[in-house]
JSON list of C-alpha atoms and ligand atoms in Angstrom, two decimals:
[
{"chain": "A", "resi": 1, "resn": "MET", "atom": "CA", "xyz": [0.00, 0.00, 0.00]},
{"chain": "A", "resi": 2, "resn": "ILE", "atom": "CA", "xyz": [1.44, 3.35, -1.08]},
{"chain": "A", "resi": 3, "resn": "LYS", "atom": "CA", "xyz": [1.64, 5.86, 1.81]},
{"chain": "A", "resi": 4, "resn": "ALA", "atom": "CA", "xyz": [4.01, 8.42, 0.27]},
{"chain": "A", "resi": 5, "resn": "ILE", "atom": "CA", "xyz": [4.79, 9.92, -3.12]},
{"chain": "A", "resi": 6, "resn": "LEU", "atom": "CA", "xyz": [8.27, 11.02, -4.27]},
{"chain": "A", "resi": 7, "resn": "THR", "atom": "CA", "xyz": [8.06, 13.16, -7.40]},
{"chain": "A", "resi": 8, "resn": "ASP", "atom": "CA", "xyz": [10.51, 14.37, -9.99]},
{"chain": "A", "resi": 9, "resn": "ILE", "atom": "CA", "xyz": [9.91, 17.93, -11.22]},
{"chain": "A", "resi": 10, "resn": "GLU", "atom": "CA", "xyz": [10.97, 18.67, -14.81]},
{"chain": "A", "resi": 11, "resn": "GLY", "atom": "CA", "xyz": [8.86, 16.69, -17.27]},
{"chain": "A", "resi": 12, "resn": "THR", "atom": "CA", "xyz": [6.70, 15.21, -14.50]},
{"chain": "A", "resi": 13, "resn": "ILE", "atom": "CA", "xyz": [4.89, 18.03, -12.67]},
{"chain": "A", "resi": 14, "resn": "THR", "atom": "CA", "xyz": [6.56, 20.96, -14.46]},
{"chain": "A", "resi": 15, "resn": "ARG", "atom": "CA", "xyz": [6.79, 21.62, -18.21]},
{"chain": "A", "resi": 16, "resn": "ILE", "atom": "CA", "xyz": [10.26, 20.84, -19.59]},
{"chain": "A", "resi": 17, "resn": "SER", "atom": "CA", "xyz": [10.19, 24.05, -21.62]},
{"chain": "A", "resi": 18, "resn": "PHE", "atom": "CA", "xyz": [9.86, 26.13, -18.43]},
{"chain": "A", "resi": 19, "resn": "VAL", "atom": "CA", "xyz": [13.20, 24.73, -17.26]},
{"chain": "A", "resi": 20, "resn": "LYS", "atom": "CA", "xyz": [14.92, 24.66, -20.66]},
{"chain": "A", "resi": 21, "resn": "ASP", "atom": "CA", "xyz": [13.55, 27.92, -22.12]},
{"chain": "A", "resi": 22, "resn": "VAL", "atom": "CA", "xyz": [13.11, 30.10, -19.01]},
{"chain": "A", "resi": 23, "resn": "LEU", "atom": "CA", "xyz": [15.23, 28.94, -16.07]},
{"chain": "A", "resi": 24, "resn": "PHE", "atom": "CA", "xyz": [18.35, 27.76, -17.89]},
{"chain": "A", "resi": 25, "resn": "PRO", "atom": "CA", "xyz": [18.73, 30.82, -20.18]},
{"chain": "A", "resi": 26, "resn": "TYR", "atom": "CA", "xyz": [18.12, 33.11, -17.20]},
{"chain": "A", "resi": 27, "resn": "ALA", "atom": "CA", "xyz": [20.86, 31.35, -15.23]},
{"chain": "A", "resi": 28, "resn": "ALA", "atom": "CA", "xyz": [23.26, 31.38, -18.19]},
{"chain": "A", "resi": 29, "resn": "GLY", "atom": "CA", "xyz": [22.73, 35.12, -18.66]},
{"chain": "A", "resi": 30, "resn": "GLN", "atom": "CA", "xyz": [23.21, 35.99, -15.01]},
{"chain": "A", "resi": 31, "resn": "LEU", "atom": "CA", "xyz": [25.87, 33.43, -14.05]},
{"chain": "A", "resi": 32, "resn": "PRO", "atom": "CA", "xyz": [29.13, 35.14, -15.09]},
{"chain": "A", "resi": 33, "resn": "GLU", "atom": "CA", "xyz": [28.36, 38.38, -13.24]},
{"chain": "A", "resi": 34, "resn": "PHE", "atom": "CA", "xyz": [26.78, 36.54, -10.28]},
{"chain": "A", "resi": 35, "resn": "VAL", "atom": "CA", "xyz": [29.75, 34.22, -9.77]},
{"chain": "A", "resi": 36, "resn": "LYS", "atom": "CA", "xyz": [32.32, 37.04, -10.12]},
{"chain": "A", "resi": 37, "resn": "SER", "atom": "CA", "xyz": [30.46, 39.44, -7.83]},
{"chain": "A", "resi": 38, "resn": "HIS", "atom": "CA", "xyz": [29.65, 36.79, -5.20]},
{"chain": "A", "resi": 39, "resn": "GLN", "atom": "CA", "xyz": [32.84, 34.68, -5.36]},
{"chain": "A", "resi": 40, "resn": "SER", "atom": "CA", "xyz": [33.71, 35.61, -1.76]},
{"chain": "A", "resi": 41, "resn": "ASP", "atom": "CA", "xyz": [30.32, 34.52, -0.42]},
{"chain": "A", "resi": 42, "resn": "PRO", "atom": "CA", "xyz": [30.93, 31.22, 1.42]},
{"chain": "A", "resi": 43, "resn": "GLU", "atom": "CA", "xyz": [28.11, 29.41, -0.41]},
{"chain": "A", "resi": 44, "resn": "VAL", "atom": "CA", "xyz": [29.38, 30.54, -3.82]},
{"chain": "A", "resi": 45, "resn": "ALA", "atom": "CA", "xyz": [33.04, 30.01, -2.93]},
{"chain": "A", "resi": 46, "resn": "ALA", "atom": "CA", "xyz": [32.24, 26.41, -1.95]},
{"chain": "A", "resi": 47, "resn": "GLN", "atom": "CA", "xyz": [30.62, 25.75, -5.33]},
{"chain": "A", "resi": 48, "resn": "ILE", "atom": "CA", "xyz": [33.57, 27.35, -7.18]},
{"chain": "A", "resi": 49, "resn": "GLU", "atom": "CA", "xyz": [35.89, 24.95, -5.36]},
{"chain": "A", "resi": 50, "resn": "ALA", "atom": "CA", "xyz": [33.56, 22.07, -6.20]},
{"chain": "A", "resi": 51, "resn": "VAL", "atom": "CA", "xyz": [33.78, 23.00, -9.90]},
{"chain": "A", "resi": 52, "resn": "LYS", "atom": "CA", "xyz": [37.58, 23.04, -9.73]},
{"chain": "A", "resi": 53, "resn": "ALA", "atom": "CA", "xyz": [37.52, 19.61, -8.07]},
{"chain": "A", "resi": 54, "resn": "HIS", "atom": "CA", "xyz": [35.14, 18.26, -10.71]},
{"chain": "A", "resi": 55, "resn": "ILE", "atom": "CA", "xyz": [37.36, 19.46, -13.59]},
{"chain": "A", "resi": 56, "resn": "GLU", "atom": "CA", "xyz": [40.46, 18.43, -11.63]},
{"chain": "A", "resi": 57, "resn": "GLN", "atom": "CA", "xyz": [42.01, 21.88, -12.03]},
{"chain": "A", "resi": 58, "resn": "PRO", "atom": "CA", "xyz": [42.56, 23.22, -8.48]},
{"chain": "A", "resi": 59, "resn": "GLU", "atom": "CA", "xyz": [44.33, 26.33, -9.83]},
{"chain": "A", "resi": 60, "resn": "ALA", "atom": "CA", "xyz": [41.66, 27.20, -12.44]},
{"chain": "A", "resi": 61, "resn": "ASP", "atom": "CA", "xyz": [40.90, 30.92, -12.62]},
{"chain": "A", "resi": 62, "resn": "ILE", "atom": "CA", "xyz": [37.36, 32.27, -12.28]},
{"chain": "A", "resi": 63, "resn": "ASP", "atom": "CA", "xyz": [36.88, 32.64, -16.05]},
{"chain": "A", "resi": 64, "resn": "THR", "atom": "CA", "xyz": [37.74, 28.96, -16.58]},
{"chain": "A", "resi": 65, "resn": "VAL", "atom": "CA", "xyz": [35.27, 27.98, -13.85]},
{"chain": "A", "resi": 66, "resn": "ILE", "atom": "CA", "xyz": [32.56, 30.12, -15.46]},
{"chain": "A", "resi": 67, "resn": "SER", "atom": "CA", "xyz": [33.18, 28.68, -18.92]},
{"chain": "A", "resi": 68, "resn": "HIS", "atom": "CA", "xyz": [32.71, 25.14, -17.58]},
{"chain": "A", "resi": 69, "resn": "LEU", "atom": "CA", "xyz": [29.51, 26.16, -15.78]},
{"chain": "A", "resi": 70, "resn": "ILE", "atom": "CA", "xyz": [28.07, 27.74, -18.93]},
{"chain": "A", "resi": 71, "resn": "HIS", "atom": "CA", "xyz": [28.98, 24.63, -20.96]},
{"chain": "A", "resi": 72, "resn": "TRP", "atom": "CA", "xyz": [27.24, 22.43, -18.38]},
{"chain": "A", "resi": 73, "resn": "ILE", "atom": "CA", "xyz": [24.08, 24.56, -18.67]},
{"chain": "A", "resi": 74, "resn": "GLU", "atom": "CA", "xyz": [24.19, 24.41, -22.48]},
{"chain": "A", "resi": 75, "resn": "THR", "atom": "CA", "xyz": [24.57, 20.60, -22.36]},
{"chain": "A", "resi": 76, "resn": "ASP", "atom": "CA", "xyz": [22.11, 20.13, -19.44]},
{"chain": "A", "resi": 77, "resn": "GLN", "atom": "CA", "xyz": [24.66, 18.33, -17.28]},
{"chain": "A", "resi": 78, "resn": "LYS", "atom": "CA", "xyz": [23.19, 17.84, -13.79]},
{"chain": "A", "resi": 79, "resn": "ILE", "atom": "CA", "xyz": [26.47, 18.51, -11.99]},
{"chain": "A", "resi": 80, "resn": "THR", "atom": "CA", "xyz": [25.84, 19.42, -8.35]},
{"chain": "A", "resi": 81, "resn": "PRO", "atom": "CA", "xyz": [27.84, 22.71, -8.05]},
{"chain": "A", "resi": 82, "resn": "LEU", "atom": "CA", "xyz": [26.06, 24.05, -11.16]},
{"chain": "A", "resi": 83, "resn": "LYS", "atom": "CA", "xyz": [22.66, 23.06, -9.77]},
{"chain": "A", "resi": 84, "resn": "GLN", "atom": "CA", "xyz": [23.49, 24.70, -6.43]},
{"chain": "A", "resi": 85, "resn": "LEU", "atom": "CA", "xyz": [24.56, 27.97, -8.14]},
{"chain": "A", "resi": 86, "resn": "GLN", "atom": "CA", "xyz": [21.50, 27.98, -10.41]},
{"chain": "A", "resi": 87, "resn": "GLY", "atom": "CA", "xyz": [19.26, 27.88, -7.34]},
{"chain": "A", "resi": 88, "resn": "LEU", "atom": "CA", "xyz": [20.98, 30.97, -5.92]},
{"chain": "A", "resi": 89, "resn": "ILE", "atom": "CA", "xyz": [20.67, 32.82, -9.24]},
{"chain": "A", "resi": 90, "resn": "TRP", "atom": "CA", "xyz": [17.02, 31.94, -9.84]},
{"chain": "A", "resi": 91, "resn": "GLN", "atom": "CA", "xyz": [16.02, 33.43, -6.48]},
{"chain": "A", "resi": 92, "resn": "THR", "atom": "CA", "xyz": [16.49, 36.94, -7.91]},
{"chain": "A", "resi": 93, "resn": "GLY", "atom": "CA", "xyz": [14.35, 36.15, -10.95]},
{"chain": "A", "resi": 94, "resn": "TYR", "atom": "CA", "xyz": [11.49, 34.78, -8.85]},
{"chain": "A", "resi": 95, "resn": "GLU", "atom": "CA", "xyz": [11.66, 37.64, -6.33]},
{"chain": "A", "resi": 96, "resn": "ASN", "atom": "CA", "xyz": [11.66, 40.20, -9.17]},
{"chain": "A", "resi": 97, "resn": "GLY", "atom": "CA", "xyz": [8.61, 38.52, -10.68]},
{"chain": "A", "resi": 98, "resn": "ASP", "atom": "CA", "xyz": [10.52, 37.76, -13.89]},
{"chain": "A", "resi": 99, "resn": "PHE", "atom": "CA", "xyz": [8.75, 34.36, -13.92]},
{"chain": "A", "resi": 100, "resn": "THR", "atom": "CA", "xyz": [6.61, 32.06, -11.78]},
{"chain": "A", "resi": 101, "resn": "GLY", "atom": "CA", "xyz": [7.24, 28.34, -11.24]},
{"chain": "A", "resi": 102, "resn": "HIS", "atom": "CA", "xyz": [5.30, 26.25, -13.75]},
{"chain": "A", "resi": 103, "resn": "LEU", "atom": "CA", "xyz": [3.06, 23.43, -12.47]},
{"chain": "A", "resi": 104, "resn": "TYR", "atom": "CA", "xyz": [0.82, 21.44, -14.79]},
{"chain": "A", "resi": 105, "resn": "PRO", "atom": "CA", "xyz": [-2.80, 21.98, -13.64]},
{"chain": "A", "resi": 106, "resn": "ASP", "atom": "CA", "xyz": [-3.37, 18.21, -13.58]},
{"chain": "A", "resi": 107, "resn": "ALA", "atom": "CA", "xyz": [-0.26, 17.80, -11.41]},
{"chain": "A", "resi": 108, "resn": "TYR", "atom": "CA", "xyz": [-1.34, 20.52, -8.97]},
{"chain": "A", "resi": 109, "resn": "ASP", "atom": "CA", "xyz": [-4.80, 18.96, -8.64]},
{"chain": "A", "resi": 110, "resn": "PHE", "atom": "CA", "xyz": [-3.24, 15.50, -8.15]},
{"chain": "A", "resi": 111, "resn": "LEU", "atom": "CA", "xyz": [-0.77, 16.64, -5.47]},
{"chain": "A", "resi": 112, "resn": "GLN", "atom": "CA", "xyz": [-3.49, 18.49, -3.58]},
{"chain": "A", "resi": 113, "resn": "ALA", "atom": "CA", "xyz": [-5.81, 15.46, -3.72]},
{"chain": "A", "resi": 114, "resn": "GLN", "atom": "CA", "xyz": [-3.10, 13.06, -2.51]},
{"chain": "A", "resi": 115, "resn": "LYS", "atom": "CA", "xyz": [-2.14, 15.42, 0.32]},
{"chain": "A", "resi": 116, "resn": "GLN", "atom": "CA", "xyz": [-5.78, 15.72, 1.36]},
{"chain": "A", "resi": 117, "resn": "ALA", "atom": "CA", "xyz": [-6.07, 11.92, 1.23]},
{"chain": "A", "resi": 118, "resn": "GLY", "atom": "CA", "xyz": [-3.26, 11.68, 3.79]},
{"chain": "A", "resi": 119, "resn": "LYS", "atom": "CA", "xyz": [-0.30, 10.82, 1.60]},
{"chain": "A", "resi": 120, "resn": "SER", "atom": "CA", "xyz": [3.09, 12.32, 2.44]},
{"chain": "A", "resi": 121, "resn": "LEU", "atom": "CA", "xyz": [4.62, 14.14, -0.53]},
{"chain": "A", "resi": 122, "resn": "TYR", "atom": "CA", "xyz": [8.36, 14.44, -1.24]},
{"chain": "A", "resi": 123, "resn": "VAL", "atom": "CA", "xyz": [10.44, 15.86, -4.09]},
{"chain": "A", "resi": 124, "resn": "TYR", "atom": "CA", "xyz": [13.59, 14.48, -5.74]},
{"chain": "A", "resi": 125, "resn": "SER", "atom": "CA", "xyz": [15.04, 16.67, -8.49]},
{"chain": "A", "resi": 126, "resn": "SER", "atom": "CA", "xyz": [18.40, 17.42, -10.07]},
{"chain": "A", "resi": 127, "resn": "GLY", "atom": "CA", "xyz": [17.52, 21.00, -9.26]},
{"chain": "A", "resi": 128, "resn": "SER", "atom": "CA", "xyz": [18.92, 21.97, -5.85]},
{"chain": "A", "resi": 129, "resn": "VAL", "atom": "CA", "xyz": [16.70, 21.91, -2.76]},
{"chain": "A", "resi": 130, "resn": "LYS", "atom": "CA", "xyz": [16.95, 25.72, -2.91]},
{"chain": "A", "resi": 131, "resn": "ALA", "atom": "CA", "xyz": [15.67, 25.68, -6.52]},
{"chain": "A", "resi": 132, "resn": "GLN", "atom": "CA", "xyz": [12.88, 23.32, -5.49]},
{"chain": "A", "resi": 133, "resn": "HIS", "atom": "CA", "xyz": [11.75, 25.60, -2.67]},
{"chain": "A", "resi": 134, "resn": "LEU", "atom": "CA", "xyz": [11.77, 28.55, -5.08]},
{"chain": "A", "resi": 135, "resn": "ILE", "atom": "CA", "xyz": [9.72, 26.90, -7.86]},
{"chain": "A", "resi": 136, "resn": "PHE", "atom": "CA", "xyz": [7.08, 25.96, -5.30]},
{"chain": "A", "resi": 137, "resn": "GLU", "atom": "CA", "xyz": [7.18, 29.20, -3.26]},
{"chain": "A", "resi": 138, "resn": "PHE", "atom": "CA", "xyz": [6.70, 31.28, -6.41]},
{"chain": "A", "resi": 139, "resn": "SER", "atom": "CA", "xyz": [4.55, 28.79, -8.35]},
{"chain": "A", "resi": 140, "resn": "ASP", "atom": "CA", "xyz": [1.72, 29.58, -10.78]},
{"chain": "A", "resi": 141, "resn": "TYR", "atom": "CA", "xyz": [-0.58, 28.71, -7.84]},
{"chain": "A", "resi": 142, "resn": "GLY", "atom": "CA", "xyz": [1.23, 30.76, -5.21]},
{"chain": "A", "resi": 143, "resn": "ASP", "atom": "CA", "xyz": [3.22, 29.19, -2.37]},
{"chain": "A", "resi": 144, "resn": "VAL", "atom": "CA", "xyz": [2.53, 25.46, -2.56]},
{"chain": "A", "resi": 145, "resn": "ARG", "atom": "CA", "xyz": [5.37, 24.38, -0.25]},
{"chain": "A", "resi": 146, "resn": "PRO", "atom": "CA", "xyz": [2.88, 23.22, 2.43]},
{"chain": "A", "resi": 147, "resn": "LEU", "atom": "CA", "xyz": [2.11, 20.28, 0.14]},
{"chain": "A", "resi": 148, "resn": "PHE", "atom": "CA", "xyz": [5.57, 18.79, 0.62]},
{"chain": "A", "resi": 149, "resn": "SER", "atom": "CA", "xyz": [7.17, 17.13, 3.65]},
{"chain": "A", "resi": 150, "resn": "ASP", "atom": "CA", "xyz": [10.79, 17.16, 2.42]},
{"chain": "A", "resi": 151, "resn": "TYR", "atom": "CA", "xyz": [13.05, 17.73, -0.57]},
{"chain": "A", "resi": 152, "resn": "PHE", "atom": "CA", "xyz": [16.04, 15.84, -2.01]},
{"chain": "A", "resi": 153, "resn": "ASP", "atom": "CA", "xyz": [18.58, 16.79, -4.68]},
{"chain": "A", "resi": 154, "resn": "THR", "atom": "CA", "xyz": [21.75, 15.28, -6.13]},
{"chain": "A", "resi": 155, "resn": "LYS", "atom": "CA", "xyz": [23.49, 15.62, -2.77]},
{"chain": "A", "resi": 156, "resn": "VAL", "atom": "CA", "xyz": [21.92, 12.19, -2.05]},
{"chain": "A", "resi": 157, "resn": "GLY", "atom": "CA", "xyz": [23.32, 10.95, -5.37]},
{"chain": "A", "resi": 158, "resn": "ALA", "atom": "CA", "xyz": [22.55, 11.06, -9.08]},
{"chain": "A", "resi": 159, "resn": "LYS", "atom": "CA", "xyz": [18.98, 10.28, -10.10]},
{"chain": "A", "resi": 160, "resn": "GLN", "atom": "CA", "xyz": [19.89, 7.24, -12.20]},
{"chain": "A", "resi": 161, "resn": "GLN", "atom": "CA", "xyz": [21.64, 5.46, -9.32]},
{"chain": "A", "resi": 162, "resn": "GLN", "atom": "CA", "xyz": [19.84, 2.88, -7.13]},
{"chain": "A", "resi": 163, "resn": "SER", "atom": "CA", "xyz": [21.82, 3.97, -4.07]},
{"chain": "A", "resi": 164, "resn": "SER", "atom": "CA", "xyz": [20.32, 7.48, -4.30]},
{"chain": "A", "resi": 165, "resn": "TYR", "atom": "CA", "xyz": [16.83, 6.09, -3.70]},
{"chain": "A", "resi": 166, "resn": "GLU", "atom": "CA", "xyz": [18.13, 3.88, -0.88]},
{"chain": "A", "resi": 167, "resn": "ASN", "atom": "CA", "xyz": [19.62, 7.01, 0.69]},
{"chain": "A", "resi": 168, "resn": "ILE", "atom": "CA", "xyz": [16.27, 8.82, 0.41]},
{"chain": "A", "resi": 169, "resn": "ILE", "atom": "CA", "xyz": [14.29, 5.91, 1.88]},
{"chain": "A", "resi": 170, "resn": "ALA", "atom": "CA", "xyz": [16.72, 5.80, 4.81]},
{"chain": "A", "resi": 171, "resn": "GLU", "atom": "CA", "xyz": [15.53, 9.33, 5.67]},
{"chain": "A", "resi": 172, "resn": "LEU", "atom": "CA", "xyz": [11.80, 8.61, 5.37]},
{"chain": "A", "resi": 173, "resn": "PRO", "atom": "CA", "xyz": [9.43, 6.97, 7.90]},
{"chain": "A", "resi": 174, "resn": "PHE", "atom": "CA", "xyz": [8.29, 4.54, 5.20]},
{"chain": "A", "resi": 175, "resn": "ASP", "atom": "CA", "xyz": [9.48, 1.29, 3.65]},
{"chain": "A", "resi": 176, "resn": "ALA", "atom": "CA", "xyz": [10.56, 1.51, 0.00]},
{"chain": "A", "resi": 177, "resn": "ALA", "atom": "CA", "xyz": [7.48, -0.43, -1.15]},
{"chain": "A", "resi": 178, "resn": "GLU", "atom": "CA", "xyz": [5.25, 2.20, 0.51]},
{"chain": "A", "resi": 179, "resn": "VAL", "atom": "CA", "xyz": [6.71, 5.00, -1.64]},
{"chain": "A", "resi": 180, "resn": "LEU", "atom": "CA", "xyz": [5.64, 5.71, -5.25]},
{"chain": "A", "resi": 181, "resn": "PHE", "atom": "CA", "xyz": [8.24, 7.48, -7.41]},
{"chain": "A", "resi": 182, "resn": "LEU", "atom": "CA", "xyz": [6.98, 9.62, -10.29]},
{"chain": "A", "resi": 183, "resn": "SER", "atom": "CA", "xyz": [9.25, 10.52, -13.20]},
{"chain": "A", "resi": 184, "resn": "ASP", "atom": "CA", "xyz": [9.40, 11.17, -16.94]},
{"chain": "A", "resi": 185, "resn": "VAL", "atom": "CA", "xyz": [12.76, 9.40, -17.28]},
{"chain": "A", "resi": 186, "resn": "VAL", "atom": "CA", "xyz": [12.83, 5.56, -17.54]},
{"chain": "A", "resi": 187, "resn": "ALA", "atom": "CA", "xyz": [16.43, 5.30, -16.24]},
{"chain": "A", "resi": 188, "resn": "GLU", "atom": "CA", "xyz": [15.38, 7.10, -13.05]},
{"chain": "A", "resi": 189, "resn": "LEU", "atom": "CA", "xyz": [12.36, 4.82, -12.66]},
{"chain": "A", "resi": 190, "resn": "ASP", "atom": "CA", "xyz": [14.60, 1.76, -13.20]},
{"chain": "A", "resi": 191, "resn": "ALA", "atom": "CA", "xyz": [16.93, 2.91, -10.41]},
{"chain": "A", "resi": 192, "resn": "ALA", "atom": "CA", "xyz": [14.00, 3.58, -8.05]},
{"chain": "A", "resi": 193, "resn": "LYS", "atom": "CA", "xyz": [12.44, 0.18, -8.83]},
{"chain": "A", "resi": 194, "resn": "ALA", "atom": "CA", "xyz": [15.77, -1.55, -8.13]},
{"chain": "A", "resi": 195, "resn": "ALA", "atom": "CA", "xyz": [15.69, 0.14, -4.71]},
{"chain": "A", "resi": 196, "resn": "GLY", "atom": "CA", "xyz": [12.23, -1.32, -4.04]},
{"chain": "A", "resi": 197, "resn": "LEU", "atom": "CA", "xyz": [10.05, 1.74, -4.66]},
{"chain": "A", "resi": 198, "resn": "GLY", "atom": "CA", "xyz": [6.85, 1.73, -6.65]},
{"chain": "A", "resi": 199, "resn": "THR", "atom": "CA", "xyz": [7.12, 3.59, -9.96]},
{"chain": "A", "resi": 200, "resn": "LEU", "atom": "CA", "xyz": [4.86, 5.52, -12.32]},
{"chain": "A", "resi": 201, "resn": "HIS", "atom": "CA", "xyz": [6.05, 6.88, -15.65]},
{"chain": "A", "resi": 202, "resn": "LEU", "atom": "CA", "xyz": [4.68, 10.27, -16.79]},
{"chain": "A", "resi": 203, "resn": "VAL", "atom": "CA", "xyz": [4.64, 10.18, -20.61]},
{"chain": "A", "resi": 204, "resn": "ARG", "atom": "CA", "xyz": [3.75, 13.78, -21.43]},
{"chain": "A", "resi": 205, "resn": "ASP", "atom": "CA", "xyz": [5.92, 14.22, -24.49]},
{"chain": "A", "resi": 206, "resn": "GLY", "atom": "CA", "xyz": [5.44, 10.99, -26.42]},
{"chain": "A", "resi": 207, "resn": "GLN", "atom": "CA", "xyz": [8.61, 9.41, -25.09]},
{"chain": "A", "resi": 208, "resn": "ALA", "atom": "CA", "xyz": [9.09, 5.63, -25.30]},
{"chain": "A", "resi": 209, "resn": "VAL", "atom": "CA", "xyz": [7.51, 3.62, -22.48]},
{"chain": "A", "resi": 210, "resn": "SER", "atom": "CA", "xyz": [8.97, 0.59, -20.66]},
{"chain": "A", "resi": 211, "resn": "ASP", "atom": "CA", "xyz": [7.22, -2.67, -19.75]},
{"chain": "A", "resi": 212, "resn": "ALA", "atom": "CA", "xyz": [8.86, -2.30, -16.32]},
{"chain": "A", "resi": 213, "resn": "HIS", "atom": "CA", "xyz": [6.74, 0.68, -15.28]},
{"chain": "A", "resi": 214, "resn": "PRO", "atom": "CA", "xyz": [3.05, 1.60, -15.39]},
{"chain": "A", "resi": 215, "resn": "TYR", "atom": "CA", "xyz": [2.51, 4.85, -17.25]},
{"chain": "A", "resi": 216, "resn": "ILE", "atom": "CA", "xyz": [0.01, 7.68, -17.65]},
{"chain": "A", "resi": 217, "resn": "ASN", "atom": "CA", "xyz": [0.02, 10.64, -20.03]},
{"chain": "A", "resi": 218, "resn": "ASP", "atom": "CA", "xyz": [-1.09, 13.04, -17.30]},
{"chain": "A", "resi": 219, "resn": "PHE", "atom": "CA", "xyz": [-2.56, 12.85, -13.81]},
{"chain": "A", "resi": 220, "resn": "SER", "atom": "CA", "xyz": [-6.16, 12.95, -15.05]},
{"chain": "A", "resi": 221, "resn": "GLU", "atom": "CA", "xyz": [-5.48, 9.28, -15.92]},
{"chain": "A", "resi": 222, "resn": "PHE", "atom": "CA", "xyz": [-4.33, 8.44, -12.40]},
{"chain": "A", "resi": 223, "resn": "SER", "atom": "CA", "xyz": [-6.35, 5.71, -10.69]},
{"chain": "A", "resi": 224, "resn": "ALA", "atom": "CA", "xyz": [-6.47, 4.43, -7.11]},
{"chain": "A", "resi": 225, "resn": "GLU", "atom": "CA", "xyz": [-5.22, 1.01, -8.28]},
{"chain": "A", "resi": 226, "resn": "LEU", "atom": "CA", "xyz": [-1.82, 2.62, -8.77]},
{"chain": "A", "resi": 227, "resn": "LEU", "atom": "CA", "xyz": [-1.66, 3.16, -4.99]},
{"chain": "A", "resi": 228, "resn": "ALA", "atom": "CA", "xyz": [-2.46, -0.47, -4.13]},
{"chain": "B", "resi": 301, "resn": "LIG", "atom": "C1", "xyz": [13.70, 22.70, -9.47]},
{"chain": "B", "resi": 301, "resn": "LIG", "atom": "S1", "xyz": [13.46, 23.56, -10.95]},
{"chain": "B", "resi": 301, "resn": "LIG", "atom": "C2", "xyz": [15.02, 23.29, -11.80]},
{"chain": "B", "resi": 301, "resn": "LIG", "atom": "C3", "xyz": [15.12, 21.85, -12.29]},
{"chain": "B", "resi": 301, "resn": "LIG", "atom": "C4", "xyz": [16.52, 21.55, -12.79]},
{"chain": "B", "resi": 301, "resn": "LIG", "atom": "O1", "xyz": [17.44, 22.33, -12.62]},
{"chain": "B", "resi": 301, "resn": "LIG", "atom": "C5", "xyz": [16.73, 20.29, -13.46]},
{"chain": "B", "resi": 301, "resn": "LIG", "atom": "O2", "xyz": [17.84, 20.00, -13.87]},
{"chain": "B", "resi": 301, "resn": "LIG", "atom": "C6", "xyz": [15.54, 19.37, -13.61]},
{"chain": "B", "resi": 301, "resn": "LIG", "atom": "O3", "xyz": [15.91, 18.10, -13.28]},
{"chain": "B", "resi": 301, "resn": "LIG", "atom": "P1", "xyz": [14.79, 17.01, -12.81]},
{"chain": "B", "resi": 301, "resn": "LIG", "atom": "O4", "xyz": [15.60, 16.01, -12.08]},
{"chain": "B", "resi": 301, "resn": "LIG", "atom": "O5", "xyz": [13.77, 17.70, -11.93]},
{"chain": "B", "resi": 301, "resn": "LIG", "atom": "O6", "xyz": [14.13, 16.47, -14.08]},
{"chain": "B", "resi": 302, "resn": "MG", "atom": "MG1", "xyz": [12.51, 15.03, -15.02]}
]
């Protein structure tokens, strides 16, 4: 019996184009100036060092660090220091009202209904926990953070690794089989299933399905049997 839901964001409850065509270009445009002007801030300094460690260039100058970060945005590489810095940059855009966090209406209705039915809701995204809080605080529906009990990002591990889901379950008051993971990416669902979680594939953009996972095209197709 499913008692909790762990959801991906991009492609599952949020339109991919909001991330790819709004958030990423905004971060790419702001990143060089943000990183240079905030490089002494402890949170930013830590991510700059993490970039240097990732590229194995401990003496890299700030322009080299920035060029790698921009390349990672352009190639959608979910590398943790980039995701942490994006979250810091996006805060300004949300607070300025430059954009609101997209939620599919069917997803919002589904999450509300599950919360009201007593399910615990959690988030696991490549976006940082900071970025997750922001997309929900400044969502199309206002501040929807009360829906969620906790948030996880790639600090627990990459989303296509089984151990990441084992790490998340270790922090929840539920057994793996009591948690349903929602994602648009089969490799993520495979990793979650290997860790013992239930899985449901959101096929919003005509992507290929897998026999290993039940699927729906949107949450209007969700049925109670999927919680059994
Ligand atoms: C939290 S909004 C930004 C999402 C993001 O940066 C990203 O890379 C999306 O990855 P996901 O694991 O949510 O598909
Ligand atoms: Mg996704």
